[in-house]
PDB file of C-alpha atoms in Angstrom:
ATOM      1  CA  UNK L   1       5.692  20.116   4.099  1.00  0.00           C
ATOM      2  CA  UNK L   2       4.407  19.080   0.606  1.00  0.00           C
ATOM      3  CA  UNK L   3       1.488  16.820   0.610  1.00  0.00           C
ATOM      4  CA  UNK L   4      -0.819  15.537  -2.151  1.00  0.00           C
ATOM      5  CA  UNK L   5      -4.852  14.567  -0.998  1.00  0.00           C
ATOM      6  CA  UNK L   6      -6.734  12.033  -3.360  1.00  0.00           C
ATOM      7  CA  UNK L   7      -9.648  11.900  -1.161  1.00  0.00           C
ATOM      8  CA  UNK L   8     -11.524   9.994  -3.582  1.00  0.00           C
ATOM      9  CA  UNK L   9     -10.482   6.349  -2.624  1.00  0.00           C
ATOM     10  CA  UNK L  10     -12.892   4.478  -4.969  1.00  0.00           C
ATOM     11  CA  UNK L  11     -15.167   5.190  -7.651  1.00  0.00           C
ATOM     12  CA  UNK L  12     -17.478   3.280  -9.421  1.00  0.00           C
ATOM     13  CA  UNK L  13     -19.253   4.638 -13.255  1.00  0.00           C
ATOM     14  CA  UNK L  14     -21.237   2.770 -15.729  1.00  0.00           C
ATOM     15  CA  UNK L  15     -19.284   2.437 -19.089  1.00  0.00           C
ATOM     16  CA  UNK L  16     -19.503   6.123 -21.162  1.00  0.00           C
ATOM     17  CA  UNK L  17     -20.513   7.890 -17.596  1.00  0.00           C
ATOM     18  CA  UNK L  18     -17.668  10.950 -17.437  1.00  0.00           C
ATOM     19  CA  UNK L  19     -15.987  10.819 -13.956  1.00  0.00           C
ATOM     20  CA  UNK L  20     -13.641  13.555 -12.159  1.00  0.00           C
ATOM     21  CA  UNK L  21     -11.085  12.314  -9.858  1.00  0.00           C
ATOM     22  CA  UNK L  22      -9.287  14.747  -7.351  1.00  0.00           C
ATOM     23  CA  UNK L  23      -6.561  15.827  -6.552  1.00  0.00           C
ATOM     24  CA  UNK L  24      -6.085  18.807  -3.922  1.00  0.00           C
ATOM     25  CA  UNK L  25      -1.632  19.243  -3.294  1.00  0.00           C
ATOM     26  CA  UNK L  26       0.444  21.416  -0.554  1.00  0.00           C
ATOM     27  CA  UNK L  27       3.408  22.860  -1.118  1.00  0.00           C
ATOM     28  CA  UNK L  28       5.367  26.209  -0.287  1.00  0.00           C
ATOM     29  CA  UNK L  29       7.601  26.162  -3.476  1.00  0.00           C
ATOM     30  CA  UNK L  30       6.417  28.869  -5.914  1.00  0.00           C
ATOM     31  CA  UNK L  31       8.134  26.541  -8.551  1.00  0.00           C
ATOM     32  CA  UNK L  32       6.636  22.808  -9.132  1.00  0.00           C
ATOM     33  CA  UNK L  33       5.423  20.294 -11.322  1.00  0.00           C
ATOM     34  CA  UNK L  34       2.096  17.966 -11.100  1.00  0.00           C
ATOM     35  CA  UNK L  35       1.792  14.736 -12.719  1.00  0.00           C
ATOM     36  CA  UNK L  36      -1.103  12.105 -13.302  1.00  0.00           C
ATOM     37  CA  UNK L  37      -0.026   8.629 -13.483  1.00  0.00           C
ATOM     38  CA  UNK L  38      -2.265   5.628 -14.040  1.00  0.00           C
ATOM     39  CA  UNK L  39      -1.679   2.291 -12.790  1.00  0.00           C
ATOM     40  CA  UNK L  40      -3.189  -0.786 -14.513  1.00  0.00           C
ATOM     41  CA  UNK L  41      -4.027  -4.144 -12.970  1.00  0.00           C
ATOM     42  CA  UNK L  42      -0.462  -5.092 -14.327  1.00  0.00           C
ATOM     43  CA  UNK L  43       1.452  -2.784 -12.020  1.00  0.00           C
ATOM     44  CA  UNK L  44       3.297  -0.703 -14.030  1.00  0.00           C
ATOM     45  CA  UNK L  45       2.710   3.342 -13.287  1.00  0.00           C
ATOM     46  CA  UNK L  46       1.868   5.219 -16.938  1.00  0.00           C
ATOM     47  CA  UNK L  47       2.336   8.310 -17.261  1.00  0.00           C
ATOM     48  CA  UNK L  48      -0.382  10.498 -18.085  1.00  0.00           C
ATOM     49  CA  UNK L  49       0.596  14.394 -17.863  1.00  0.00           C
ATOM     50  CA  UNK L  50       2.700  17.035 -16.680  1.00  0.00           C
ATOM     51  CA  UNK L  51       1.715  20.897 -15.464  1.00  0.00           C
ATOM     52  CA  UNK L  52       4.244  23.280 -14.172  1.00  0.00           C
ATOM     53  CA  UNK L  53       3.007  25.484 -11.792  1.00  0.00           C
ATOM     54  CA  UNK L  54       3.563  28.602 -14.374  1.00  0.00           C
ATOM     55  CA  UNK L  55       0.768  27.109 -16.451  1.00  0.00           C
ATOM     56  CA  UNK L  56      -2.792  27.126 -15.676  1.00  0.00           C
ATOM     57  CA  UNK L  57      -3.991  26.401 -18.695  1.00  0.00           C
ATOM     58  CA  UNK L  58      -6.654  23.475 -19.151  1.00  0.00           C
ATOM     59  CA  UNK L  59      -5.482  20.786 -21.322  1.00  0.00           C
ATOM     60  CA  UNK L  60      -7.411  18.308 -22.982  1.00  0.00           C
ATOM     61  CA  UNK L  61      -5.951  15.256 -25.127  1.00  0.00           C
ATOM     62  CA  UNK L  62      -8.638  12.598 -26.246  1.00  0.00           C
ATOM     63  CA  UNK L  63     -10.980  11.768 -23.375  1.00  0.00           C
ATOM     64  CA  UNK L  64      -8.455  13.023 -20.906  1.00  0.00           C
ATOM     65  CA  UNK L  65      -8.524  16.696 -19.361  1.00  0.00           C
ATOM     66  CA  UNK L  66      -7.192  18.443 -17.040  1.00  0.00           C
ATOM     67  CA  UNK L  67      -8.075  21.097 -14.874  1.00  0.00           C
ATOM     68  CA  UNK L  68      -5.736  22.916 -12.311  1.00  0.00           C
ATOM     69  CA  UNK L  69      -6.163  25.788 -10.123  1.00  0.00           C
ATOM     70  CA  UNK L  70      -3.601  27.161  -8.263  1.00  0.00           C
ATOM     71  CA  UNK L  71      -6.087  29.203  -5.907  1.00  0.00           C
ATOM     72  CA  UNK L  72      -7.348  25.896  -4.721  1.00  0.00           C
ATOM     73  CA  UNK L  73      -4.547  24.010  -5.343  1.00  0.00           C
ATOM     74  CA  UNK L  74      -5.898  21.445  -7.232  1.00  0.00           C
ATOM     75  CA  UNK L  75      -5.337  19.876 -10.542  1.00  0.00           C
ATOM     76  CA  UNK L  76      -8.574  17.077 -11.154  1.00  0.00           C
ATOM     77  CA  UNK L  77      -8.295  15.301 -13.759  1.00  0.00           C
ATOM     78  CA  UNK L  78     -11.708  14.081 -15.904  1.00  0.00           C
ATOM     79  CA  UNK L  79     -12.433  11.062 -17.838  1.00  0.00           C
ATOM     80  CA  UNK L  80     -15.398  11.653 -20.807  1.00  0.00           C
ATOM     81  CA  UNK L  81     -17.263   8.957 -21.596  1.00  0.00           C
ATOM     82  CA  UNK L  82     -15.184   6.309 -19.883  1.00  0.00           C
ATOM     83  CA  UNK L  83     -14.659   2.655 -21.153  1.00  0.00           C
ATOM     84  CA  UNK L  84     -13.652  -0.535 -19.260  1.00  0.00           C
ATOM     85  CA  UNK L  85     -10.076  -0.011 -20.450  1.00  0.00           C
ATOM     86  CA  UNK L  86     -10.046   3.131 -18.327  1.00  0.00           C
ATOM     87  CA  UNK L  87     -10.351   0.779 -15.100  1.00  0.00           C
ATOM     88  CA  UNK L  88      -7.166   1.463 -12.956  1.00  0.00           C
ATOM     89  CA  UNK L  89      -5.731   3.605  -9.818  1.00  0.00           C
ATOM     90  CA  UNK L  90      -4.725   6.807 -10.975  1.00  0.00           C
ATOM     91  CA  UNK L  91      -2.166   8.959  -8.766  1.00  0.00           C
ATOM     92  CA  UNK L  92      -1.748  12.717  -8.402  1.00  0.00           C
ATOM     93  CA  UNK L  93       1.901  13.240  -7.828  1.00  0.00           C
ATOM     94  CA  UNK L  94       3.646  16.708  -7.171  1.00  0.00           C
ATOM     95  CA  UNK L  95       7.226  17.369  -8.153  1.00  0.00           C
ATOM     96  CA  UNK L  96       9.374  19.867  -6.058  1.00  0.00           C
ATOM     97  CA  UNK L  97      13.363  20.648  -6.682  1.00  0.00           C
ATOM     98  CA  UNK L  98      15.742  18.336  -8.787  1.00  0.00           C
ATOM     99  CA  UNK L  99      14.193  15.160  -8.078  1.00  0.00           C
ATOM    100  CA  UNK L 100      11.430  15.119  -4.859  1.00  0.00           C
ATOM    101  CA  UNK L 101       8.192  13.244  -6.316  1.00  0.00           C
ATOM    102  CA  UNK L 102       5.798  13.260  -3.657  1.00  0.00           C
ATOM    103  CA  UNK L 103       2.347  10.673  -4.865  1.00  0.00           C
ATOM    104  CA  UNK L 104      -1.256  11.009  -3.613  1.00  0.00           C
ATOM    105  CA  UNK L 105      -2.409   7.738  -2.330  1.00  0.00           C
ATOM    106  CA  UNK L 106      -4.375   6.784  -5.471  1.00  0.00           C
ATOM    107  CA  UNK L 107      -8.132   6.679  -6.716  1.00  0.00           C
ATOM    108  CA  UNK L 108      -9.165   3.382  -7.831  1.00  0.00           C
ATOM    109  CA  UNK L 109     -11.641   4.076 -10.595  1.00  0.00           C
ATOM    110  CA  UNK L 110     -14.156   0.394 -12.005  1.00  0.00           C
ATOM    111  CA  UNK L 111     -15.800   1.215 -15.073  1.00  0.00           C
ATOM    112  CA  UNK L 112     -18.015  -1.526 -15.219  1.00  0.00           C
ATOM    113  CA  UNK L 113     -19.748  -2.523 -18.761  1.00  0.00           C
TER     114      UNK L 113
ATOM    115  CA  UNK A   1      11.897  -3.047 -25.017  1.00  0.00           C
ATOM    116  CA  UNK A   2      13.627  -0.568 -24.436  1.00  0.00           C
ATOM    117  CA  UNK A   3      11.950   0.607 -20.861  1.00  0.00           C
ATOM    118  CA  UNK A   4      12.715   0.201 -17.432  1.00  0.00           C
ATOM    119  CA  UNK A   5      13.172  -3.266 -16.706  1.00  0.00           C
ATOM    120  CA  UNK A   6      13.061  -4.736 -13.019  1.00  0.00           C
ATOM    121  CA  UNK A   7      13.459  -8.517 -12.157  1.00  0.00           C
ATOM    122  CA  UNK A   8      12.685 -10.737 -10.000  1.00  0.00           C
ATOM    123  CA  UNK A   9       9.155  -9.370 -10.721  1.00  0.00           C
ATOM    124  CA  UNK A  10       8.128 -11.897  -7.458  1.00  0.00           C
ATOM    125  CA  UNK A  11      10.138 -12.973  -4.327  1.00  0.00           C
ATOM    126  CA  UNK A  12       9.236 -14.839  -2.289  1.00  0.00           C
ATOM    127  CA  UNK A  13      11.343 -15.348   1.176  1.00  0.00           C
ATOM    128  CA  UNK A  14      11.570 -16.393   4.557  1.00  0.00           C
ATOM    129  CA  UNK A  15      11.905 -13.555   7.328  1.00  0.00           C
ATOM    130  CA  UNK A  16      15.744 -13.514   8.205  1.00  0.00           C
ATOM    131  CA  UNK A  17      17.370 -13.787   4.404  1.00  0.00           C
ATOM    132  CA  UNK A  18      18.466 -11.542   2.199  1.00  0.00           C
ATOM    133  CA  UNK A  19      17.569 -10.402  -1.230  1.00  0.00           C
ATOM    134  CA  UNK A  20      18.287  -8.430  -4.350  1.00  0.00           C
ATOM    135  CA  UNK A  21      16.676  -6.223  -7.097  1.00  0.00           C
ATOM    136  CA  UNK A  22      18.026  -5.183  -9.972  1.00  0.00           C
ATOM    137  CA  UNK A  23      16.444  -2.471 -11.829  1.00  0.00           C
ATOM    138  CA  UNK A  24      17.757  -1.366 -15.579  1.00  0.00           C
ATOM    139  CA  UNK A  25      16.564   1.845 -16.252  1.00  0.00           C
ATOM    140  CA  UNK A  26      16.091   3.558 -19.916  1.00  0.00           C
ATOM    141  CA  UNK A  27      19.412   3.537 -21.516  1.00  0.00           C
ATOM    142  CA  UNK A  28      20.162   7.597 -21.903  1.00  0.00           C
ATOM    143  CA  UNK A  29      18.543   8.124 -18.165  1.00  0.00           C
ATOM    144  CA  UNK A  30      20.767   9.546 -15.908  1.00  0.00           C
ATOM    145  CA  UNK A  31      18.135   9.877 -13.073  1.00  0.00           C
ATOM    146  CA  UNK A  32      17.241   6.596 -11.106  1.00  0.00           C
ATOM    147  CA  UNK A  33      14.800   5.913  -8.688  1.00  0.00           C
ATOM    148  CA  UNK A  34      13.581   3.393  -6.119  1.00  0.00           C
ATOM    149  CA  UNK A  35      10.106   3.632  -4.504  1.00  0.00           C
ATOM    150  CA  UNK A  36       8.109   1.630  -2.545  1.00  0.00           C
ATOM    151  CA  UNK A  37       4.727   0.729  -2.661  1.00  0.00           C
ATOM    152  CA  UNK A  38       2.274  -0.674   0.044  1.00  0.00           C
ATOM    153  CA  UNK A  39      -1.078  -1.998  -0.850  1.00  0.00           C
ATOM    154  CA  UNK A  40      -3.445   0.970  -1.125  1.00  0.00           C
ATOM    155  CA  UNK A  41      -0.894   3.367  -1.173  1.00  0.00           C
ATOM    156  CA  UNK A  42       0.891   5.684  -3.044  1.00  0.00           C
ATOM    157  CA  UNK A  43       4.713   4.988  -4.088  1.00  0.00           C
ATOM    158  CA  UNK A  44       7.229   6.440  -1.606  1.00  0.00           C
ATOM    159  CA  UNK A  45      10.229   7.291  -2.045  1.00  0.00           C
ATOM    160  CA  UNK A  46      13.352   5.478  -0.843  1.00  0.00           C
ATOM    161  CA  UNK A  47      16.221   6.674  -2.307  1.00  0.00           C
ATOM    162  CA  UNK A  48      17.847   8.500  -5.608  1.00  0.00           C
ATOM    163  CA  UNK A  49      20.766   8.441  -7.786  1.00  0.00           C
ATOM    164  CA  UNK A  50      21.981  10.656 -10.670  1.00  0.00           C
ATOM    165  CA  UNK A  51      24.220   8.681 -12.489  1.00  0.00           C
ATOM    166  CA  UNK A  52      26.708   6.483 -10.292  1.00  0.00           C
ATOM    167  CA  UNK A  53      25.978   8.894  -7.111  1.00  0.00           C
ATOM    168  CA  UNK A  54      23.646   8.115  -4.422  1.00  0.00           C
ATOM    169  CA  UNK A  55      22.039  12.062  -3.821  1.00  0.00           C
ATOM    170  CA  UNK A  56      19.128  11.115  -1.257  1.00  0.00           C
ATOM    171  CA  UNK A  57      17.868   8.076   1.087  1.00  0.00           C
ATOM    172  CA  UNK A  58      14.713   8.282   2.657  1.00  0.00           C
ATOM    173  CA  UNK A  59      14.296   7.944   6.542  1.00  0.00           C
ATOM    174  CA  UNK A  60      12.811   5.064   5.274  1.00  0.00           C
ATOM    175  CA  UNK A  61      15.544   3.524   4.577  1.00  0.00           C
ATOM    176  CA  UNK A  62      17.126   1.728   7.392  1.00  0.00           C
ATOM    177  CA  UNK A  63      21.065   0.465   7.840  1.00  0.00           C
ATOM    178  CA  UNK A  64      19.431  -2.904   5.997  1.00  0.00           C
ATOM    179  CA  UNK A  65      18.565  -1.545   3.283  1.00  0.00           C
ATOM    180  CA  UNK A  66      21.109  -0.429   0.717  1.00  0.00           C
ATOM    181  CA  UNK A  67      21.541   0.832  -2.831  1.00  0.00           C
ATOM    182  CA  UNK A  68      24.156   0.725  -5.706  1.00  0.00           C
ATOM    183  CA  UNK A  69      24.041   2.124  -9.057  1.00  0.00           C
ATOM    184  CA  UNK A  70      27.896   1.531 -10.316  1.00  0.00           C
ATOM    185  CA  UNK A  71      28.771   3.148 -13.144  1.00  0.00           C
ATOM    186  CA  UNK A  72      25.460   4.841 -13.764  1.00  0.00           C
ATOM    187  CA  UNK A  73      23.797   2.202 -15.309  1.00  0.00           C
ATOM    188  CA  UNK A  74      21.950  -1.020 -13.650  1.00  0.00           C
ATOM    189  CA  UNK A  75      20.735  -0.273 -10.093  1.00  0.00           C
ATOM    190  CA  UNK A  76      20.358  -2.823  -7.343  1.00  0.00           C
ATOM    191  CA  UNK A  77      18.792  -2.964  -4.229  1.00  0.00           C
ATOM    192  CA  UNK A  78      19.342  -5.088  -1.209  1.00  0.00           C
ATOM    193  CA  UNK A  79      17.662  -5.922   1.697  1.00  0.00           C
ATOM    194  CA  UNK A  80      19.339  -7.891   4.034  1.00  0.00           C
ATOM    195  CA  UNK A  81      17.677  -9.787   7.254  1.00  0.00           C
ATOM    196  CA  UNK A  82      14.321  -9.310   5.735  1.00  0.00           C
ATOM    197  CA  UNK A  83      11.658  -8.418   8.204  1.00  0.00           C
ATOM    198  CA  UNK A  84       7.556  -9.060   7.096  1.00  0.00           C
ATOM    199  CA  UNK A  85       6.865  -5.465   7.644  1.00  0.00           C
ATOM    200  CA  UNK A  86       9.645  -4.662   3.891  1.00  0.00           C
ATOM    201  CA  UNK A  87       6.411  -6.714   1.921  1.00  0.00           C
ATOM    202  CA  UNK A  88       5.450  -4.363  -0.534  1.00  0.00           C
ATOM    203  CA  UNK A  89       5.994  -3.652  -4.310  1.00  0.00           C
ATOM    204  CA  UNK A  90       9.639  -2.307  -5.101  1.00  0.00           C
ATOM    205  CA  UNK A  91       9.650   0.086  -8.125  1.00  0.00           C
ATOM    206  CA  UNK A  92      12.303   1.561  -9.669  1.00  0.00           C
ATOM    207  CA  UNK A  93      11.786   4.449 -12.154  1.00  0.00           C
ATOM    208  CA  UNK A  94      14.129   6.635 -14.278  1.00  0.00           C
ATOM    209  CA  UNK A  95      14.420  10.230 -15.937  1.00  0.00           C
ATOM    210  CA  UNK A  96      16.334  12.239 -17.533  1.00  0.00           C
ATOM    211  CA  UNK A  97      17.904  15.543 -16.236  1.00  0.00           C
ATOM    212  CA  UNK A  98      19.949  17.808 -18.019  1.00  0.00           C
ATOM    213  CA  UNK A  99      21.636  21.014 -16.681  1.00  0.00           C
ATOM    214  CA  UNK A 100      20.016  20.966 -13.438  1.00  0.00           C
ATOM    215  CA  UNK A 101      16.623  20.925 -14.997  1.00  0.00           C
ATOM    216  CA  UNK A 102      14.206  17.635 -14.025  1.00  0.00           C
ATOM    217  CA  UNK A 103      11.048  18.826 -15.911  1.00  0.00           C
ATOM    218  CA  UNK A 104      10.281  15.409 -16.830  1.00  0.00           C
ATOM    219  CA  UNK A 105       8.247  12.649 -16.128  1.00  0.00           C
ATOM    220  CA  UNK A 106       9.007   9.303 -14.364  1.00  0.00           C
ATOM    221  CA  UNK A 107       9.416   6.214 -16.456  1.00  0.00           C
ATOM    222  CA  UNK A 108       8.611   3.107 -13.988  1.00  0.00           C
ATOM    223  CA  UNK A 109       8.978  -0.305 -13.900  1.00  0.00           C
ATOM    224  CA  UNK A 110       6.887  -2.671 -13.725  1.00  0.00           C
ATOM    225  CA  UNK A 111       8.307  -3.461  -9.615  1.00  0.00           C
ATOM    226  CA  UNK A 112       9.537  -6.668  -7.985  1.00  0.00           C
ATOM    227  CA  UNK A 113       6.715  -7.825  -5.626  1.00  0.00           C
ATOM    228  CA  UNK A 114       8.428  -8.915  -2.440  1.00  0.00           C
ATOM    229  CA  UNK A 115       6.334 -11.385   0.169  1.00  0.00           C
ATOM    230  CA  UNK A 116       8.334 -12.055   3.587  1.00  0.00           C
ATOM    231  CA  UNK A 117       7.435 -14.752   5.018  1.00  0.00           C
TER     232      UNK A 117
END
């Protein structure tokens, strides 16, 4: 059965610290899609990025980067020099078939000032 | 605004009654989605249409709970003879597929908090 481990429950940085959250998935499809989604205090789950499992390339947009291996099935996802903005629960999520979104259980990263 | 909208954002009720959410997803989605969330957890899924048709309940699901998305658009979800253990956060989200293909992300709202009393 799919699965998706954030084993990271809580993590605490000093403003402009960089800070890796984890994300380690299972899954027996050859075909399948990862996602990062953040989730302010207000509730509402953002978007963040997209892999297909065809694509191992690092990505890197602003602060944000990515990096997924398929040999260890993981796809972490680092923060450089994070601000207080970046404070939120971020959630691995791993897409199988037409419409199966399966969502780790959530890192809640504090930047505190 | 043109993202997914979900109201009541709060409800508050007594065990026993029944309730309602409506979720309006992004105009030109055809893909709609309700999830639950508990508090330190991840969403989990509860059920999924693609345009008017209901394609996939959860086991979590039970006979109380039930779904409706007539004619594609609005989506509303009922609970009926709440229980305390359906507290949680109720999001709805919506994509859009085309040919078969979901490649793309999930557009949520912002939920409809539900407290059983």
């Amino acid at each position: 059965a799919q699965k998706v481990t954030q084993a990271q429950t809580e993590i605490s940085v000093v403003e402009k610290e960089d800070v890796t959250l984890d994300c380690v998935y299972e899954t027996r499809d050859t075909t399948y899609y990862l996602f990062w989604y953040k989730q302010p205090p207000s509730g509402e789950l953002v978007f963040l990025i997209r892999r297909n499992s065809f694509d191992e390339q690092n990505e890197i947009s602003g602060r944000y980067s990515w990096n997924f291996q398929k040999s260890t099935s993981s796809f972490n996802f680092t923060i450089t020099a994070s601000q207080v903005v970046d404070s939120a629960v971020y959630f691995c999520a791993l897409k199988e078939g037409t419409y199966k979104y399966i969502f780790g259980t959530g890192t809640r990263l504090k930047v505190l000032a | 605004d043109t993202g997914v909208s979900q109201n009541p954002r709060h409800k508050i009720t007594k065990r026993g009654q029944n309730v309602t959410f409506r979720c309006d997803p992004i105009s030109e989605h055809n893909r709609l989605y309700w999830y639950r969330q508990t508090l330190g957890q991840g969403p989990e899924f509860l059920t999924y249409f693609q345009n008017e048709a209901q394609l996939e309940k959860s086991r979590l699901l039970s006979d109380r709970f039930s779904a409706e998305r007539p004619k594609g658009s609005f989506s509303t979800l009922e609970i009926q003879r709440t229980e305390q253990g359906d507290s949680a956060m109720y999001l709805c989200a919506s994509s859009l597929g085309q040919g078969g293909i979901n490649t793309g992300e999930l557009f949520f709202g912002e939920g409809s908090r539900l407290t059983v009393l």
